[in-house]
Structure formats: structure tokens, C-alpha cells
XYZ file of C-alpha atoms in Angstrom:
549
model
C 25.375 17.873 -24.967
C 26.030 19.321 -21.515
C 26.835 22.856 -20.645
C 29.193 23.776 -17.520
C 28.994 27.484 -15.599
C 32.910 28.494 -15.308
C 33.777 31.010 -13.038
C 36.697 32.872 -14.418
C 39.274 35.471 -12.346
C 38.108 38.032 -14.378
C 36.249 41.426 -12.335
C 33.314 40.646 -14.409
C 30.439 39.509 -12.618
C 28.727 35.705 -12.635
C 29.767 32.907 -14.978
C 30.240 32.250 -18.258
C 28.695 29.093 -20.148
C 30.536 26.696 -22.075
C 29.657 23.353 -24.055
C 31.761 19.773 -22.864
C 32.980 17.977 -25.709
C 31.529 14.721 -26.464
C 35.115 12.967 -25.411
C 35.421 14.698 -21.546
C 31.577 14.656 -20.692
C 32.436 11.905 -18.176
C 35.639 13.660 -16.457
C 33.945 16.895 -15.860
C 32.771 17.809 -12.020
C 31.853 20.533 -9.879
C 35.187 21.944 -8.616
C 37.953 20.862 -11.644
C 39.698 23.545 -13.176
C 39.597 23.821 -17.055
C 40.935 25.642 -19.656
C 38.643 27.875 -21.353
C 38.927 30.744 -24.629
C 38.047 33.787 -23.556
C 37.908 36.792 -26.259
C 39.465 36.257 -29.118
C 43.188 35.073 -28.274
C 42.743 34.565 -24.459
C 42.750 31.559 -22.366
C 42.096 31.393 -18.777
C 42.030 28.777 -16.070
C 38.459 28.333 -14.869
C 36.118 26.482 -11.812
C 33.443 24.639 -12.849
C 30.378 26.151 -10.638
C 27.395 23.891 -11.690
C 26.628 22.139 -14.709
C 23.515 21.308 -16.916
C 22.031 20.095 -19.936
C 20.375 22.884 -20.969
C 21.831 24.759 -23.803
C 21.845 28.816 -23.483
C 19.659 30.813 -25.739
C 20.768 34.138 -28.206
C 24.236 33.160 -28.041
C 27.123 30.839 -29.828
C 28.686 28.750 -26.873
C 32.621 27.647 -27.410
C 33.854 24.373 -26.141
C 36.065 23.743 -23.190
C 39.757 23.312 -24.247
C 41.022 21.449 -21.602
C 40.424 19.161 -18.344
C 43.320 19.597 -15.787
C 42.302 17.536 -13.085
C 41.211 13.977 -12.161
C 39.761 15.909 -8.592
C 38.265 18.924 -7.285
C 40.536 21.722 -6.293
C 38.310 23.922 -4.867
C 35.712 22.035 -2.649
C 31.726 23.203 -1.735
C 32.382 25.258 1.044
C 34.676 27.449 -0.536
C 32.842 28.254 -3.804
C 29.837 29.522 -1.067
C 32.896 31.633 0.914
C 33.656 32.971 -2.486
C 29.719 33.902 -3.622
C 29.476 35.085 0.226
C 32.654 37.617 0.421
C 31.614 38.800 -3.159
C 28.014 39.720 -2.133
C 29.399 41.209 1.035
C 32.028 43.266 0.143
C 30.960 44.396 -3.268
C 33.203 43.112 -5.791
C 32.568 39.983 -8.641
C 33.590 35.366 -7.597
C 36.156 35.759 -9.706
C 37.996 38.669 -8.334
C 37.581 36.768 -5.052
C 38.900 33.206 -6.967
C 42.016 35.671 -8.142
C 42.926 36.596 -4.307
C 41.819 32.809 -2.733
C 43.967 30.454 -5.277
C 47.880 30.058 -5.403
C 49.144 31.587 -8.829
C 50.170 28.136 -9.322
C 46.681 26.325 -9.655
C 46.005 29.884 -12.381
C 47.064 28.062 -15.774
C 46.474 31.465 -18.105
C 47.869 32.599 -21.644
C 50.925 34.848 -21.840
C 51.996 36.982 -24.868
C 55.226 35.556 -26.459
C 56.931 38.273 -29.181
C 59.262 36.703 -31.743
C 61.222 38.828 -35.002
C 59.072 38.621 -37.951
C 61.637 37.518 -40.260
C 60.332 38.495 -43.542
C 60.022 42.343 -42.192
C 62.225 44.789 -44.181
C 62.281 48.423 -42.362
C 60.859 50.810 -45.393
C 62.049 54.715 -45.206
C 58.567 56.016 -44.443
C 57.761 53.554 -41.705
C 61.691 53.857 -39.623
C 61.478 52.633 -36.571
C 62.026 55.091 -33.238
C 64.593 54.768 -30.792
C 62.358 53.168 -28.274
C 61.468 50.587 -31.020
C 64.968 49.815 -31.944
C 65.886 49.026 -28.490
C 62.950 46.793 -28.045
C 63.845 45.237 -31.700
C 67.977 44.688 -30.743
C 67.017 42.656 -27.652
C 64.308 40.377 -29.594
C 66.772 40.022 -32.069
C 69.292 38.719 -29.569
C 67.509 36.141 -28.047
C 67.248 32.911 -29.888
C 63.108 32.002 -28.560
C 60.573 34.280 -28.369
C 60.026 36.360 -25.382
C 56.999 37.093 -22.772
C 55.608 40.458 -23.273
C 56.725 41.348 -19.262
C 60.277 40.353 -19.730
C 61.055 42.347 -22.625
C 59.755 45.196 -20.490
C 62.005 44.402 -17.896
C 64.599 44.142 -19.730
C 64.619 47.444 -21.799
C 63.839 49.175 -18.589
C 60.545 50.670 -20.571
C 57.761 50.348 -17.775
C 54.452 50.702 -20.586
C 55.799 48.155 -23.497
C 52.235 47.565 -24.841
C 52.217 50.480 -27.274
C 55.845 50.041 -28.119
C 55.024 46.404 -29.124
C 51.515 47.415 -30.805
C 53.603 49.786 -32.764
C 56.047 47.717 -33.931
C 53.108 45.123 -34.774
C 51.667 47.365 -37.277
C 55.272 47.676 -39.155
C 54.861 44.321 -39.173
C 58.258 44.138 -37.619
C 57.471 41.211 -34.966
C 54.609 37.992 -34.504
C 52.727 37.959 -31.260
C 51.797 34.377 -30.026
C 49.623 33.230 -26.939
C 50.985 30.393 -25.363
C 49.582 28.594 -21.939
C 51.890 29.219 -19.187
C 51.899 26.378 -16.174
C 53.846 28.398 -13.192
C 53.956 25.480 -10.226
C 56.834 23.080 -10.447
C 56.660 19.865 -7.649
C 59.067 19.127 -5.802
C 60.763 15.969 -6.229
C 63.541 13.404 -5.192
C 65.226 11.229 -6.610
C 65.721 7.607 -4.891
C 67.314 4.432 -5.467
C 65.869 1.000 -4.672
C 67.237 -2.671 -5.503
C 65.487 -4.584 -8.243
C 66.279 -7.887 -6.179
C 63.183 -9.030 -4.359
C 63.382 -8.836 -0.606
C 64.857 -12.612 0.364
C 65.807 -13.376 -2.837
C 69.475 -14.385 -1.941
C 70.010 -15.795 -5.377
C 69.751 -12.649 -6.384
C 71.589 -10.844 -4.233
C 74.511 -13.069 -5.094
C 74.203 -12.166 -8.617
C 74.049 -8.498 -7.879
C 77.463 -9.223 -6.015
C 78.892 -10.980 -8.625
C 78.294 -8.105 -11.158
C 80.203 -5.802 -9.271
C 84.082 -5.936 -8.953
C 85.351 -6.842 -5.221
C 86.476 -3.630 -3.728
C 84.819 -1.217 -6.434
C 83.160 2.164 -5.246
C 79.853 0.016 -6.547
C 80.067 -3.062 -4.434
C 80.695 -0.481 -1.500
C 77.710 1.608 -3.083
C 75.870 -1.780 -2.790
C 76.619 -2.625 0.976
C 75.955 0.750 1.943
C 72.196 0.484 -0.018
C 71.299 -2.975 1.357
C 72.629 -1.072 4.824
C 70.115 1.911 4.771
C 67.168 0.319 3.171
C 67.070 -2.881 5.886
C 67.409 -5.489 3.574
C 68.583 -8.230 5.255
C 66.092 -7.379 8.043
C 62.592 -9.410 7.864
C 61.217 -7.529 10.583
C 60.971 -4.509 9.070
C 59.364 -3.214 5.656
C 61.768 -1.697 3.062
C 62.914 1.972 3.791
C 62.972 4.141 0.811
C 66.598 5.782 0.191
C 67.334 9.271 -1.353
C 70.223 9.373 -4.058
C 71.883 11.706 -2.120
C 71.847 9.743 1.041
C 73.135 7.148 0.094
C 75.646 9.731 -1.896
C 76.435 10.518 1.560
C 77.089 7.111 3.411
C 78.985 5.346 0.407
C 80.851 8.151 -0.821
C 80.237 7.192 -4.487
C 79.219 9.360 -7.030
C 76.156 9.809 -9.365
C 77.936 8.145 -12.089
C 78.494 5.087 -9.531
C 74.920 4.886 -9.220
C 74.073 5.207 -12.705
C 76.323 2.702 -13.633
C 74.687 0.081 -11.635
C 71.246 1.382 -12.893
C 72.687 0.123 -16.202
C 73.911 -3.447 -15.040
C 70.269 -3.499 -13.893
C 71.233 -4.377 -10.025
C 69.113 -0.524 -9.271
C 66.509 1.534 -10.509
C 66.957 5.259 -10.113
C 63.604 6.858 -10.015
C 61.746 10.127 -9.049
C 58.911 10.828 -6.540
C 57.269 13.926 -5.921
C 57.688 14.685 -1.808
C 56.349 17.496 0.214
C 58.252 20.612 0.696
C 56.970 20.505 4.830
C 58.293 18.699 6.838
C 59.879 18.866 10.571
C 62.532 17.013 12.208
C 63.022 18.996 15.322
C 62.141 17.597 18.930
C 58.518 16.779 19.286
C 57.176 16.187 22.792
C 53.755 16.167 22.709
C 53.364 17.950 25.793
C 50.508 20.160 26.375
C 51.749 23.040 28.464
C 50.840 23.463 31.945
C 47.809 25.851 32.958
C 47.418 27.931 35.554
C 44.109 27.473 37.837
C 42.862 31.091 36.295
C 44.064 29.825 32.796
C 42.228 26.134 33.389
C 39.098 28.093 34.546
C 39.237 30.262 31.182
C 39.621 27.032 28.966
C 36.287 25.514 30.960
C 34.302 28.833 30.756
C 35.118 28.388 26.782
C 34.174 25.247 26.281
C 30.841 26.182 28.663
C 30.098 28.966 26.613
C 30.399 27.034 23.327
C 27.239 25.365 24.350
C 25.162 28.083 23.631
C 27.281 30.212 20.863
C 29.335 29.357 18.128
C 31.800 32.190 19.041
C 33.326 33.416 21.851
C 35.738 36.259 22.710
C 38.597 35.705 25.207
C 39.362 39.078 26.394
C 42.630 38.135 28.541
C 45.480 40.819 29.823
C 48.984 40.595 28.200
C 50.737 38.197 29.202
C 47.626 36.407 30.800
C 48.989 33.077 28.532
C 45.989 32.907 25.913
C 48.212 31.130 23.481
C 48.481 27.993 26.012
C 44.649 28.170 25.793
C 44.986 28.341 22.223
C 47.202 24.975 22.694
C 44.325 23.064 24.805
C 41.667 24.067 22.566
C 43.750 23.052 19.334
C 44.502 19.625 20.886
C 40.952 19.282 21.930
C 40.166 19.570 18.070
C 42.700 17.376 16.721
C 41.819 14.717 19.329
C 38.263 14.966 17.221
C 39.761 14.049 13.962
C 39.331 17.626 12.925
C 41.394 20.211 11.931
C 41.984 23.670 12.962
C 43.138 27.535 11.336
C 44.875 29.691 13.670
C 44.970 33.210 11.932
C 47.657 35.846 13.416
C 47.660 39.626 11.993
C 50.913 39.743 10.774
C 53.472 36.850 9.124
C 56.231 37.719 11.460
C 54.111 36.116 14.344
C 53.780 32.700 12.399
C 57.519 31.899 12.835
C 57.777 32.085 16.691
C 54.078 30.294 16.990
C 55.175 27.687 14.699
C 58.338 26.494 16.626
C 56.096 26.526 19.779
C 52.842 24.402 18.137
C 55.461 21.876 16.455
C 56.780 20.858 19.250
C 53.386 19.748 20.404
C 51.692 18.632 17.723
C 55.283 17.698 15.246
C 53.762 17.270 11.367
C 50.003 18.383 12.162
C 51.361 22.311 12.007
C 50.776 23.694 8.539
C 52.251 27.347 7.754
C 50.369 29.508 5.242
C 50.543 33.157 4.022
C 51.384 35.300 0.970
C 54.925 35.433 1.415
C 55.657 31.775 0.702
C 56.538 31.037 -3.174
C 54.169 29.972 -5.259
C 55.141 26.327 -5.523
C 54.879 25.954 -1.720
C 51.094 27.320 -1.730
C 50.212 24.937 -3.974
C 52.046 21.731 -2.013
C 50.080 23.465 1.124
C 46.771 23.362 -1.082
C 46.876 20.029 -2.665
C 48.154 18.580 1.055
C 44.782 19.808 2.698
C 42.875 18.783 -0.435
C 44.286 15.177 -0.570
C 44.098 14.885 2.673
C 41.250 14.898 5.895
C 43.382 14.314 8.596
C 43.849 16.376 11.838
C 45.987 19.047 11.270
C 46.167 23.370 12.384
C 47.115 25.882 10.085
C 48.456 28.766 11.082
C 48.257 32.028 8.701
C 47.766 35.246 8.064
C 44.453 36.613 6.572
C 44.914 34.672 3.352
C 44.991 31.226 5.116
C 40.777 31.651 5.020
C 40.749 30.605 1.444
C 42.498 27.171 1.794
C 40.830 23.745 0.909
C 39.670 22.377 4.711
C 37.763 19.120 4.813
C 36.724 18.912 8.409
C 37.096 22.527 10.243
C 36.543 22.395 13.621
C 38.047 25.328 15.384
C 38.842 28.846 13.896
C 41.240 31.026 16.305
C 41.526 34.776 14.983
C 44.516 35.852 17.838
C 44.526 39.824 18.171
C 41.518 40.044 16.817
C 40.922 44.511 16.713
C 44.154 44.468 14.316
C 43.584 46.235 11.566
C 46.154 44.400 9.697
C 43.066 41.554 9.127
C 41.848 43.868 6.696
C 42.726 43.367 2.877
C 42.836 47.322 1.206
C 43.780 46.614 -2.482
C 43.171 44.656 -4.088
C 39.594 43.233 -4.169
C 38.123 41.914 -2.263
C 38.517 44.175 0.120
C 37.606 42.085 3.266
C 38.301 41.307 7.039
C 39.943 38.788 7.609
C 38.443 38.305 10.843
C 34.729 38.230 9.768
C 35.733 36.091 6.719
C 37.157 33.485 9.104
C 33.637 33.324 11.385
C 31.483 32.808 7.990
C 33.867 30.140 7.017
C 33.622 28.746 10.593
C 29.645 28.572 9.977
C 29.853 27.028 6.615
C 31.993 23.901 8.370
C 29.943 23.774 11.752
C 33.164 24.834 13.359
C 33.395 27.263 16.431
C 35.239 30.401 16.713
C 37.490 31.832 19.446
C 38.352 35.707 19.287
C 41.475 36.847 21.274
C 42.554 40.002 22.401
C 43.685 41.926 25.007
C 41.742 45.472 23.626
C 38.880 44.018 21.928
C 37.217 45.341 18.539
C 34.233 47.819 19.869
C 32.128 45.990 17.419
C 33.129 42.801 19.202
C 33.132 44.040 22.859
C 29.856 45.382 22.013
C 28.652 41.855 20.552
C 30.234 39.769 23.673
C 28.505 42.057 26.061
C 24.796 42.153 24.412
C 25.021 38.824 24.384
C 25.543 38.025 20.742
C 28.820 36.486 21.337
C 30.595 34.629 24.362
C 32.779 36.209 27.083
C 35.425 34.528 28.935
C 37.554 37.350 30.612
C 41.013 36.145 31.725
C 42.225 39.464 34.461
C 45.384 37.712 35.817
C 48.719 37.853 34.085
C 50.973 33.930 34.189
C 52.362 33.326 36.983
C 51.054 36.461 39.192
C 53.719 39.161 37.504
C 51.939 41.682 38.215
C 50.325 44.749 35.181
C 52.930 47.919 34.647
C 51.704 50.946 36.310
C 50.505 53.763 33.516
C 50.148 57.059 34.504
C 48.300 59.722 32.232
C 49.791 62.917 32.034
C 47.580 65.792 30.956
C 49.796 67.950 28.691
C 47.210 70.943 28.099
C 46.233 71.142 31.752
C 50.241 70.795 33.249
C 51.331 73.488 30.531
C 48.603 75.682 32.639
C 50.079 74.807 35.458
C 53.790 75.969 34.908
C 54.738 71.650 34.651
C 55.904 71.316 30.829
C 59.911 72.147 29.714
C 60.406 72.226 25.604
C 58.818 68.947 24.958
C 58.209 66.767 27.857
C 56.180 67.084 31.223
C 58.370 67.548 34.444
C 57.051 64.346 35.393
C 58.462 62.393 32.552
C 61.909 63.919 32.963
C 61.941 63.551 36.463
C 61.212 59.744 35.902
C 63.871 59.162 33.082
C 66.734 60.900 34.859
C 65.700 58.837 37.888
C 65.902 55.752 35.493
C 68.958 56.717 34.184
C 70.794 57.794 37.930
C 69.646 53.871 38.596
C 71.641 52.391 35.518
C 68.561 51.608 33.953
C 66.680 52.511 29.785
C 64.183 54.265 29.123
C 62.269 54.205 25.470
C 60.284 57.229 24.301
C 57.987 56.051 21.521
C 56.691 59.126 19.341
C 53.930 58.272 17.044
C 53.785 60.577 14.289
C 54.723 62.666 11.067
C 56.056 66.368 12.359
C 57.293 67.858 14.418
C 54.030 67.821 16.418
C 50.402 66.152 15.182
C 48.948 69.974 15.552
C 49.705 73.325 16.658
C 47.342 74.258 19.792
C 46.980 77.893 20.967
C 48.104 77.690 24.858
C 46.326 80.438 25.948
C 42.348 79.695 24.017
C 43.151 75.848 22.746
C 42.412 77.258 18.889
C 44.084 74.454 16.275
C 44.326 75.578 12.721
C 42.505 72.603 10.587
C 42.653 72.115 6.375
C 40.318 75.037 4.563
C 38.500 72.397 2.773
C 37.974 69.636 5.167
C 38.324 69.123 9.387
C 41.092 67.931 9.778
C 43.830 69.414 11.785
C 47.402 70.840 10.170
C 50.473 68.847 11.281
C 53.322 71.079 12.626
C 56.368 70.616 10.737
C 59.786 72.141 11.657
């Protein structure tokens, strides 16, 4: 008999044992998600962690339910991310395997609630108005319902005890049924069933169809697009609806020739990423202080595994970025380029897929669940060169060979994950995983992290400072005005410093804008005595009042 460990997304801490029936002990392996009870009525998809023969002692051990793969999903590295960031940051694997995996890959049990229909309402058990809505709308729908939809749908936002009532009565059946959430994509395509140079065939095909019929000109149009008559060229694969599109024919057309036997209509799963802009290829030009940063990176990569590029705005770190990405993908290796917030992704992605065409992958939270999962399996069938660019999230994908981890704007505090658990930094998350592959890491920013500053400077780190903005446009002056000290001085009217309005109204005499940012909730952040500096604070902690008007 053997014995797996499951890990389970559960907040309870390690794994829980189960026995492999007889029948799957040959299809189970480190990595395959099963389906396991848990509790009495519960079942959960789980990761198989390790496995052994030896059976556990004290304890009655339930079999595995299900195998749902023929391949790991989850592969080493990540399981030792997982056990890392749950040591680290204080919180169990398998709240950490909730946050890492699409909901897709999470096969789990739902409550279904159906009308019991042998219940007759007796006059000391009536049932409240709350439980008569909930009983009209089960009562109206022909299946039974999930537990959250009949919530939504009565508007009431707790329907456990509604339902647990109504259970008692004996008024409605609860049922747990497994729920599979990810749907592939697919297409559906049309080949010939006559063998390329079979013109026997071919004539046969022709003389099935009537001369001048939508399917003759459905035929033509399919020997057109798929190259047929071409021996130079392998068969291309043609989409219903393209050839929809060049015949003019409709579904039924195509169906009826499917019947004659001259087609075959069939289905194939396809990726939901793809591009078909303009790809170039063309590694953007550097500038000789931008060259010299790239060659001070690679120098310093010699002696540590990460390295902070402290560069200006505007200095150009992203065509650095570029280089360095191209450098990896040149290696066979692929490459996660993490930004702090998903409205940076779009305007990176246009500008990397015009390099690099296919190779860009795009991952965060607000994709759908069935696209998380394409972008999963894709990096898990698959070893070949490619960059990812993501948000914080994009840590926890499947990589095979990483070679380069960029975390862009690296002090943003947007990195950090509050609720729920894990609670983790991105940022750090993405060095560990960098050191679990052999990978380096590149930290960018303008205004570094103390914490990383500190770590570049000592030492601990690399530093490659970039000074000079692209192309020689020169920094914007900033000029510090000293509110307390000018309000001495006679220098502040109402709100702003002399200073300030003298410079907008000379912006505005010259036809020019001006934009005022004010960063907070008030009328002012505190009220400070001008004449001793006093600032009333909270009577129960230190920090100041805000001034509101």
C-alpha cells in the first residue's frame, strides 16, 4: 500500500496523509493534483508533497478519490517557494497554494440545495418570511441551486442559517457536488479527408457536389486556404469561420459536406495568447551612459546574484531591461519582469512584443480565470524562452528554466500583498524564487527601498547608478519652500507661499498649466500653533489630529 502527503488550501498547517488505491498506485507523482474527502461531506483539490510506504500510526487513513492529471502542475521549485513564504511570513502551504494557483486548477465541492419534495409545512413548524422567499425561488428553478447563488439572488447576504433552518423542517436536500471552474478554449476547423495528391479523390469529392453549389464553392475556397494543390508546402490548418469568411457559405454548408464525407469538422483546443501585430526584433538603441550601465550589470553579476540599478527618471532603464531580457532569451531561458501595478503591463507589453513577438507572456489577478490557467499550463508544457511580465502574483507561476528576475520600481509598496495570507513582498518573494532557479536579479528604481540602498551600499547587493536622463533632457528644477519658517517671515497668503503664487501667475501670464497636487484627507494634515509650533495629537496614541473644515 502506499501513502501520499497532500497539501490542501486549507489555513491548517502541514499535510494530511492519504492511502493510493491499488488501481492508481502507478499514476500517482510528486506534483499531480487529486481529489481528496476532507471532513465529512467535503472534497478538496490537493498537491501531492511526497509519498511513502509507510502507513501512519493512531489514525484511520481514507483513500484518494481521484487522479486529475497525467503531469505535474506544480513543479519542485515552487512547492519549496510555497514551504519558504509560509515559514517566512507566518501563515500555513496551503494558504500560500490558495493565493499561488488559478481558481481554475482548485477542483473543490460546492453545496447544491434542491425542494425536498415529500416536505409538508406543519402549523407549529411555519416557515418565516425570510424562509419563504428562499423556498419560492428554489421552487422556481427546475435543478438544484449552489448555496452562493441563492444568496445572490434573494439579496440575503448570510444564507447559511436561513438554509440550516429550513434543513431542520426538513423543507429542502443539501448535496455536495465537485465543481470544475476552467473551460479551454477551443476552435473548430475543417480539413479534407482526401489525402494530399490523391487526385482520384479529389475528383470524387467534385463529383459529389453539384456544379455551381455554395459547397463546390465551399470546396475551392478550402483546397484554396489549406494549399492543397501545393507540394511545397505542408497542409495549413483552416478555422470554420475562415473559411466561413472566404466562401461565404454557411455552417449548414459545411455540415452538409461533413455528411457526404468529403470533410471532417473537428475541435482543437488553441491558446487564448497570441499576437499578430508588427514584430521587428529590434533591440532599441543605447545611449553610451545607458551601454555603460548594461556592462557595469553584467560586471557586477560576477560577484552577486542581485544588483540594484538606481537610474534617474527618464534615464531609459526599461531599454536596459530590453538588453538584459534578450541576453536571457538568447540563453534558452526565460525571464519574469514584475511591475507594481497592472496598469503598467499594458504599455510594457506593446513595447516588449514588438521585440520579442510570441515570447511576451502577460500575467496578473485581473485576467479571468480560464486565461490563468492557459498562462499556467503554457509555461508548464513548455521550456522555451519566453518573459513574463506581471504584477506581484506572476511569482507563483510554473517556470522551467528562470534566468533573469526584473522587479521595476522596486520601493513600491504596492509589491506588498495585505489580505489575504500570505501576506508577502512581492519583491523579496521574487529574489528567493530567483535563488531557487540559479537566476539573477535586477532591482530598479529611481528612489530606492532604504533596506535596499542600504544593502547595495554595504556591499550585500550590486550598484550600477545611471545619473543621466536619455538623450541629455536635462532633471526639473525643485525648489523647497519652508512653510513654518516663510509664515515667520511675513511670505505665506491663505494657503500658498508668495513664491508659489508668484510662479503660477507667471505660468499662467505665459499661456502655460500649472498642477497643484494636494496629498491628503482635510482640510490640512494638522493644525500647528504659528506662534510656539504646538500640534494637538489623539489622547490615546501620537498621532497628530487632521484639520477638517
Amino acid at each position: 500500500m502506499t501513502f501520499v502527503e497532500v497539501l490542501l488550501p486549507v489555513p491548517i498547517s502541514g499535510t494530511f496523509t492519504y492511502s493510493v488505491p491499488e488501481a492508481l498506485a502507478d499514476s500517482v507523482r510528486i506534483g499531480y493534483r487529486v481529489i481528496v474527502p476532507f471532513g465529512r461531506k467535503k472534497f478538496y483539490t490537493g498537491i501531492i508533497a511526497s509519498q511513502t510506504p509507510v502507513a501512519p500510526q493512531g489514525y484511520e487513513v481514507k483513500d484518494i478519490a481521484l487522479i486529475l492529471d497525467e503531469w505535474a502542475v506544480v513543479r519542485h521549485p515552487q512547492l519549496k517557494l510555497w514551504h519558504w513564504m509560509a515559514d517566512y511570513y507566518l501563515c500555513t502551504p496551503g494558504e500560500v497554494m490558495r493565493a499561488a494557483m488559478p481558481a481554475g486548477l482548485k477542483i473543490e465541492s460546492e453545496t447544491f440545495v434542491s425542494a425536498d419534495p415529500d416536505y409538508e409545512e406543519k402549523p407549529e413548524e411555519r416557515l418565516s418570511q425570510r424562509e419563504m422567499a428562499v423556498m419560492n425561488y428554489i421552487l422556481g428553478c427546475e435543478k438544484k441551486q449552489p448555496l452562493d447563488l441563492i444568496g445572490k439572488k434573494t439579496g440575503f447576504a448570510n444564507i447559511g442559517p436561513i438554509i440550516n433552518s429550513l434543513l431542520e423542517k426538513g423543507a429542502v436536500q443539501i448535496s455536495e457536488n465537485l465543481v470544475e471552474r476552467y473551460r479551454s478554449r477551443k476552435e473548430t476547423y475543417v480539413r479534407l479527408t482526401v489525402d494530399k495528391g490523391d487526385s482520384d479523390g479529389l475528383h470524387r469529392a467534385f463529383d459529389s457536389v453539384r456544379s455551381g453549389s455554395m459547397q463546390e464553392k465551399a470546396l475551392l475556397a478550402l483546397i484554396e486556404i489549406s494549399a492543397f494543390m501545393r507540394q511545397d508546402t505542408e497542409l495549413h490548418e483552416v478555422t470554420r469561420a475562415e473559411l466561413m469568411e472566404r466562401s461565404g457559405v454557411t455552417t449548414t454548408v459545411i455540415a452538409a459536406m461533413a455528411k457526404k464525407g468529403i470533410v471532417e469538422i473537428y475541435k482543437k483546443e488553441i491558446s487564448r495568447f497570441s499576437y499578430s501585430g508588427l514584430v521587428t526584433g529590434e533591440l532599441p538603441v543605447l545611449s553610451e551612459a545607458q551601454s555603460a550601465a548594461l556592462d557595469s550589470i553584467h560586471k557586477s553579476w560576477f560577484e552577486k546574484d542581485i544588483t540594484l540599478l538606481r537610474g534617474v527618471t527618464s534615464s531609459g532603464k526599461t531599454e536596459i531591461y530590453i538588453h538584459l531580457i534578450d541576453y536571457v532569451l538568447r540563453q534558452g531561458r526565460q525571464a519574469l519582469y514584475l511591475v507594481p501595478e497592472i496598469a503598467l503591463t499594458t504599455q510594457l507589453t506593446r513595447r516588449l512584443q514588438r521585440v520579442f513577438g510570441d515570447k511576451v507572456v502577460i500575467y496578473h489577478s485581473k485576467f479571468s480565470d480560464n486565461d490563468r490557467v492557459d498562462i499556467w499550463k503554457k509555461l508548464l508544457s513548455s521550456s522555451e524562452p519566453c518573459v513574463v511580465i506581471g504584477a506581484r502574483s506572476a511569482v507563483f507561476l510554473p517556470f522551467a528554466s528562470l534566468g533573469l528576475v526584473i522587479v521595476d520600481e522596486e520601493h513600491e509598496s504596492a509589491y506588498k500583498q495585505q489580505d489575504p495570507a500570505p501576506r508577502y513582498n512581492g519583491r523579496d518573494a521574487a529574489i528567493v524564487l530567483a535563488s531557487m532557479h540559479g537566476a539573477k536579479t535586477l532591482l530598479g528604481s529611481a528612489t530606492p527601498a532604504v533596506d535596499t540602498y542600504y544593502k547595495a551600499l554595504t556591499g550585500r547587493f550590486g550598484l550600477v547608478e545611471l545619473t543621466e536622463r536619455y538623450e541629455g533632457l536635462r532633471l526639473p528644477h525643485v525648489e523647497i519652500v519652508d512653510m513654518a519658517a516663510a509664515r515667520k517671515r511675513g511670505e505665506v497668503e491663505g494657503t500658498f507661499s508668495l513664491l508659489t503664487r508668484r510662479l503660477v501667475n507667471e505660468s499662467l501670464q505665459r499661456g502655460e498649466q500649472s498642477i497643484l497636487f494636494i496629498n491628503r484627507r482635510g482640510y490640512a494634515p494638522i493644525a500647528r500653533c504659528k506662534l510656539c509650533g504646538y500640534v494637538p495629537k489623539c489622547e490615546n496614541c501620537d498621532v497628530s489630529l487632521t484639520y477638517h473644515r
